[in-house]
Short mmCIF file of C-alpha atoms in Angstrom, two decimals:
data_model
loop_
_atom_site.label_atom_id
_atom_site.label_comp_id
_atom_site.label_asym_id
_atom_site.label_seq_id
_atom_site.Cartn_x
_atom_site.Cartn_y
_atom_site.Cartn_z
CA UNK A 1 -23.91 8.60 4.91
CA UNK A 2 -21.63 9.05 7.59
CA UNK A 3 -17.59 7.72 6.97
CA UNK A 4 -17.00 4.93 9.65
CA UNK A 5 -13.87 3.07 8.98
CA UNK A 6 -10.46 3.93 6.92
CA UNK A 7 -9.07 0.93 4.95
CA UNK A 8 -5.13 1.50 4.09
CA UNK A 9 -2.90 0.23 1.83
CA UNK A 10 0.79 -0.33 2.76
CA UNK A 11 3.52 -0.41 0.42
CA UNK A 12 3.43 3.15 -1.56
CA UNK A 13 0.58 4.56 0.21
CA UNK A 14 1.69 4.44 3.99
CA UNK A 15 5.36 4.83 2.90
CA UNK A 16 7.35 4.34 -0.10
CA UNK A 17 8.52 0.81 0.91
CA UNK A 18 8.31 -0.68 -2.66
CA UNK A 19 11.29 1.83 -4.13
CA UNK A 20 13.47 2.41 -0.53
CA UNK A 21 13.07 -0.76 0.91
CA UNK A 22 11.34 -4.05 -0.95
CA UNK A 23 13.64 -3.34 -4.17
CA UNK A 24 16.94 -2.66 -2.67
CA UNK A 25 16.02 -5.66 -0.49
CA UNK A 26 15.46 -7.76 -3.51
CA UNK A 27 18.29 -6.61 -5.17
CA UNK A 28 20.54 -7.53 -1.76
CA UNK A 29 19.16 -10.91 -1.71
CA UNK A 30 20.05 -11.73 -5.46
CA UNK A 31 23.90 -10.45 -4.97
CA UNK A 32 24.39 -12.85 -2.20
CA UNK A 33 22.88 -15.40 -3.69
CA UNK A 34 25.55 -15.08 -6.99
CA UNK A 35 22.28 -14.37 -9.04
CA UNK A 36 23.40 -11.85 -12.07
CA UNK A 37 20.30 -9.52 -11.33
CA UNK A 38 19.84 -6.22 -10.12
CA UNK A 39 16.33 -4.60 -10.39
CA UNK A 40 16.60 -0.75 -11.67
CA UNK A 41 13.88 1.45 -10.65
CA UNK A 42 12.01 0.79 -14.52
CA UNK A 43 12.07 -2.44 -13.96
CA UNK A 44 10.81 -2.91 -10.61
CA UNK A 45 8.28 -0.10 -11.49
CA UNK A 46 7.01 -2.93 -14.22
CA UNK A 47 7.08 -5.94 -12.05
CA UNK A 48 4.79 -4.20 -9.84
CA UNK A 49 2.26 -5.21 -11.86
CA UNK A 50 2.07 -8.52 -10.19
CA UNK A 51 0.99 -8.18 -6.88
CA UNK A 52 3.12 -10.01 -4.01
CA UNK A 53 7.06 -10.95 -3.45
CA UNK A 54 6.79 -14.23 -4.08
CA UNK A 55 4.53 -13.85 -7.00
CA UNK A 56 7.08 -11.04 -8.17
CA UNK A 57 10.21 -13.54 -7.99
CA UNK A 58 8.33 -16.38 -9.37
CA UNK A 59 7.07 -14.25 -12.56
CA UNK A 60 10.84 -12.89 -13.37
CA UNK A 61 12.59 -16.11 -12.81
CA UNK A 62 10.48 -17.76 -14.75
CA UNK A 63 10.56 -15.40 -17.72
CA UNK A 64 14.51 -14.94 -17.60
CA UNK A 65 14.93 -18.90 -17.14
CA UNK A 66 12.24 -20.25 -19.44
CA UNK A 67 11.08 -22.58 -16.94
CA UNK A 68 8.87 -22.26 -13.60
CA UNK A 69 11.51 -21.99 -10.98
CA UNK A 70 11.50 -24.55 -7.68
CA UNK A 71 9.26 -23.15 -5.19
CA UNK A 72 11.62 -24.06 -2.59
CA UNK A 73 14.49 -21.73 -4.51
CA UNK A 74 11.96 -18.83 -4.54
CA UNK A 75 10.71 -19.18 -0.73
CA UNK A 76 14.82 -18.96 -0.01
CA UNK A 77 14.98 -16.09 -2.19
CA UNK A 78 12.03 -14.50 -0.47
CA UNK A 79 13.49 -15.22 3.29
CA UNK A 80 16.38 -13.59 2.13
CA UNK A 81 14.82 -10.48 1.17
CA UNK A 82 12.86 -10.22 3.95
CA UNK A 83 15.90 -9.80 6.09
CA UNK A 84 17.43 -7.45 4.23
CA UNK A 85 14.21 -5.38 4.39
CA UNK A 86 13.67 -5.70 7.96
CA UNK A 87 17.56 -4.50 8.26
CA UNK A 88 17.28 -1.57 5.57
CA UNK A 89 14.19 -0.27 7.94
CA UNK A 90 16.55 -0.57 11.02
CA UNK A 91 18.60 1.52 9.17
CA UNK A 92 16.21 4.17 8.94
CA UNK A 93 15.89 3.92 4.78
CA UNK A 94 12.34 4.20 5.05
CA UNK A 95 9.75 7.04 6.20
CA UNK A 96 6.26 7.15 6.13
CA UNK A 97 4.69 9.29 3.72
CA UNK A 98 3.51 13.19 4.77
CA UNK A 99 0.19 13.70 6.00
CA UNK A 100 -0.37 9.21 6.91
CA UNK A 101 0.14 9.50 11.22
CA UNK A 102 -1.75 12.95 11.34
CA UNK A 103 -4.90 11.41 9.37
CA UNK A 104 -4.67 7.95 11.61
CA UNK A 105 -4.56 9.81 14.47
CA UNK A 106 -7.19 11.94 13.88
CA UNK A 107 -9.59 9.01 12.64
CA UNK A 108 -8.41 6.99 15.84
CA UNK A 109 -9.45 10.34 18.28
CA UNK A 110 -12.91 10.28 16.18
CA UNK A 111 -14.20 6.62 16.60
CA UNK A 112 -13.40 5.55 13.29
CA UNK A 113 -12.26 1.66 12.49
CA UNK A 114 -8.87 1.30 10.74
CA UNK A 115 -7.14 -1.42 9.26
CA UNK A 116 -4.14 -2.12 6.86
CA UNK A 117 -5.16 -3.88 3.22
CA UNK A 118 -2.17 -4.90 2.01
CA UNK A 119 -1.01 -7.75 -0.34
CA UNK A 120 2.33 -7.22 1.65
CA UNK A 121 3.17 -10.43 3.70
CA UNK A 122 2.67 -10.15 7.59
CA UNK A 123 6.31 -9.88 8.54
CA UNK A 124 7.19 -6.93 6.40
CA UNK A 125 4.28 -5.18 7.87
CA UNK A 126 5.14 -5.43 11.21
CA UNK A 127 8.43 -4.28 10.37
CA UNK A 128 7.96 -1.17 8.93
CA UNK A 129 5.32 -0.79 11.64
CA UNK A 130 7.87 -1.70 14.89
CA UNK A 131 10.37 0.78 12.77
CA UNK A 132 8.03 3.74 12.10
CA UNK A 133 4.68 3.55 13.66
CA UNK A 134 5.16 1.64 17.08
CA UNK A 135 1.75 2.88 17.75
CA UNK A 136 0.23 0.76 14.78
CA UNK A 137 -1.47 -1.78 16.71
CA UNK A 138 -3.84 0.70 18.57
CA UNK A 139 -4.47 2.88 15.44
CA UNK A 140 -4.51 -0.30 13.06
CA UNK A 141 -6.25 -3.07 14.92
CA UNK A 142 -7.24 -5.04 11.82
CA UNK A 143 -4.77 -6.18 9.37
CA UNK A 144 -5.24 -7.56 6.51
CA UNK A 145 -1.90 -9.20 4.67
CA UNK A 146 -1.03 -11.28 1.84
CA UNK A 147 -1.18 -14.37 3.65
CA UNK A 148 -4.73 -13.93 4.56
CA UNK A 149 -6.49 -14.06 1.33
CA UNK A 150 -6.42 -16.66 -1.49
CA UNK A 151 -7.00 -13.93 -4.07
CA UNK A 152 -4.22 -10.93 -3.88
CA UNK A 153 -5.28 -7.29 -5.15
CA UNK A 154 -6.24 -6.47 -7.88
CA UNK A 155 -8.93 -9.05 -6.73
CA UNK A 156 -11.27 -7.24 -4.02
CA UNK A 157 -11.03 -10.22 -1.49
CA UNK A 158 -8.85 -8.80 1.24
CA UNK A 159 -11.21 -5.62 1.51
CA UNK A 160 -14.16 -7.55 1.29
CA UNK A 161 -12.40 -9.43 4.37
CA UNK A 162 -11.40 -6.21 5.95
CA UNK A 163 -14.84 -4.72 5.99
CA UNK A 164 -16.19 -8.38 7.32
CA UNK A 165 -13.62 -8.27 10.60
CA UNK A 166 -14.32 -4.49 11.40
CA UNK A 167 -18.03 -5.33 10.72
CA UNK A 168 -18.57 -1.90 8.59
CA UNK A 169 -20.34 -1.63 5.45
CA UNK A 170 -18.34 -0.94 2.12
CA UNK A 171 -20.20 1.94 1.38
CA UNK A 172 -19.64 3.55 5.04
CA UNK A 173 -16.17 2.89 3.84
CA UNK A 174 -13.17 4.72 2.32
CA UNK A 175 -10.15 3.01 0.96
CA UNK A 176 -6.13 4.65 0.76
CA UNK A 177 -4.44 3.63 -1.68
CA UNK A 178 -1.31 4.13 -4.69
CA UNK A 179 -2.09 1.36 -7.39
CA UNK A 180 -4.14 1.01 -10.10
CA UNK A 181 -4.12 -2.78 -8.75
CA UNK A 182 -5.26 -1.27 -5.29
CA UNK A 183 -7.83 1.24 -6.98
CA UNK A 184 -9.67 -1.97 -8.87
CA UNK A 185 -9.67 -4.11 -5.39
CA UNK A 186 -11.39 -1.43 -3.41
CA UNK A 187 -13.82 -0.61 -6.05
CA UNK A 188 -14.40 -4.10 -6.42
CA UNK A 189 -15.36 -4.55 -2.87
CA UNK A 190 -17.69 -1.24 -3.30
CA UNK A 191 -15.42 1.12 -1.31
CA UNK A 192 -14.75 4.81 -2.04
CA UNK A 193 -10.96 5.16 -3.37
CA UNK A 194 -8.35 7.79 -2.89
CA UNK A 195 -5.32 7.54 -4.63
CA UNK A 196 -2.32 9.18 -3.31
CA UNK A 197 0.20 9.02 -6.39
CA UNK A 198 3.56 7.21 -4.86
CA UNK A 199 6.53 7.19 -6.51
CA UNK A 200 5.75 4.05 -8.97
CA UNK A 201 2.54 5.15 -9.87
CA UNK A 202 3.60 9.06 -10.05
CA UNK A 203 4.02 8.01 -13.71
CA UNK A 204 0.41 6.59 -14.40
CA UNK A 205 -1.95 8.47 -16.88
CA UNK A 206 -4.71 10.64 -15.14
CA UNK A 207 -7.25 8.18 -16.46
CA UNK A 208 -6.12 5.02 -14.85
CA UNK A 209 -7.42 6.44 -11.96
CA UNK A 210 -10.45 7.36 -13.39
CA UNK A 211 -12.85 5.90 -10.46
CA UNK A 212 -10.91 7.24 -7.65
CA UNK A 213 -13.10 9.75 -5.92
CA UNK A 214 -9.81 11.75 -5.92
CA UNK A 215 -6.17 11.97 -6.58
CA UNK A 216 -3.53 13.88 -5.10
CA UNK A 217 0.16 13.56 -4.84
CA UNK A 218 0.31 13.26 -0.90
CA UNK A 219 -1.95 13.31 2.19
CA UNK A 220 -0.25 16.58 3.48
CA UNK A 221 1.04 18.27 6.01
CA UNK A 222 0.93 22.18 7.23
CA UNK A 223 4.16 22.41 6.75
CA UNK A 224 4.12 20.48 3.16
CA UNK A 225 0.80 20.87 1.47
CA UNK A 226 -0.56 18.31 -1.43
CA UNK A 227 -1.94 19.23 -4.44
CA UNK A 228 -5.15 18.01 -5.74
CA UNK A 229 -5.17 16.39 -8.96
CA UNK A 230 -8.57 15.96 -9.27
CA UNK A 231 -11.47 16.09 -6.79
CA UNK A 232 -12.74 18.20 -4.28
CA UNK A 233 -10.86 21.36 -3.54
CA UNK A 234 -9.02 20.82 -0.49
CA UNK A 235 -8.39 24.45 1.00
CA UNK A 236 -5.94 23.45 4.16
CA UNK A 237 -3.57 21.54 1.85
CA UNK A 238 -4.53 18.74 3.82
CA UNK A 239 -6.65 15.43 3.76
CA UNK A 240 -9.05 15.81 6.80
CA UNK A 241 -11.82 13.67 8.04
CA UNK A 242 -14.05 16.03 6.46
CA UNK A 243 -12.31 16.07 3.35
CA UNK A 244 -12.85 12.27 3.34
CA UNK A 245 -16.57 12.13 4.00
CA UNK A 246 -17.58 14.91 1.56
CA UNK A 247 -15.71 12.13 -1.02
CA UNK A 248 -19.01 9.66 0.66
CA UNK A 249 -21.26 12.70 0.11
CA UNK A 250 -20.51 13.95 -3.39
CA UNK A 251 -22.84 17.70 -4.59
#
């Protein structure tokens, strides 16, 4: 069946936002607050298991205060970060990931639908979008953020949404993504997965990804090939169009 629509996944997958910019930004917003915390790459790389900033903040106070902390404290907290984010992408601490504005591009100049699936909140998207990609809206028409869903990922509500607004079937569908948590939401919602290993999930054991239709460390460029770390052999070093529907069409 022919591929009509690419669903992608922010944070790790379009760049790596989670260890460049949402930690360091977290970590910003705790020092000015007097908070005694400072989130090493191990630890944020476990925290990611809970999808969302606000979830994140909520999870860790709780468990290093013993108590669920005031929501009002944690949407402070969260503001906080979200300024230091927006000013650590200003500063250019962030790049998207090889291979991501080539493969949008070439989807956009072949018909196909597009839209971001992230359980990132709206703001921090369209930062890292008016910082990198100022051509997001036009490639990405659809977005689908934290705020838009009831259920965050691992849950396969916001790509169940996603397909619903670009009014594409699931299975005429292919999904981007990092996480194991992203993985299980776009299964769920009975899309084909990629992973593209980021740097948090580098780390992962080959068979957490074990329904991905395939894995590689990057989409690629000519210039800076990816390797395949499982699926089909993909001779130009490159994730193309073509690459992604023979994923649809396995032999």
């Amino acid at each position: 069946m022919p591929l009509e629509a690419l669903l992608w996944d922010v944070d790790g997958t379009i760049a790596e936002t989670e260890r460049d910019g949402h930690r360091p930004a977290f970590n910003a917003a705790f020092a000015e607050a007097g908070l005694p915390w400072h989130w090493d790459v191990d630890t944020y790389g476990r925290l990611l298991a809970i999808s969302g900033g606000h979830e994140r903040i909520s999870a860790f106070l709780t468990a290093v205060e013993g108590v669920a902390p005031d929501p009002e404290r944690v949407q402070a907290l969260q503001r906080r970060k979200q300024q230091h984010y927006r000013r650590l992408l200003g500063e250019g601490r962030v790049e998207l990931r090889p291979g991501v504005v080539r493969l949008m591009r070439q989807a956009a100049a072949a018909g196909l639908a597009q839209a971001i699936v992230t359980t990132s909140g709206r703001e921090a998207v369209a930062a890292l979008m008016e910082a990198q990609l100022p051509e997001a809206v036009s490639l990405l028409p659809v977005w689908i953020c934290g705020g838009d869903v009831t259920r965050k990922k691992p849950d396969p509500e916001a790509y169940q949404l996603a397909c619903e607004r670009l009014r594409v079937a699931p299975g005429r569908s292919l999904a981007l993504e990092d996480s194991v948590n992203g993985l299980r939401a776009a299964c769920g919602a009975g899309l084909t997965c990629l992973i593209s290993r980021s740097a948090f999930s580098a780390a992962e054991p080959a068979q957490a990804f074990a329904k991905a239709a395939a894995v590689v460390d990057h989409l690629g460029e000519a210039e800076h090939p990816n390797r395949i770390e499982r699926g089909p052999t993909c001779v130009q070093g490159q994730i193309t169009l073509s690459y992604l529907q023979s994923l649809l069409d396995p032999a």
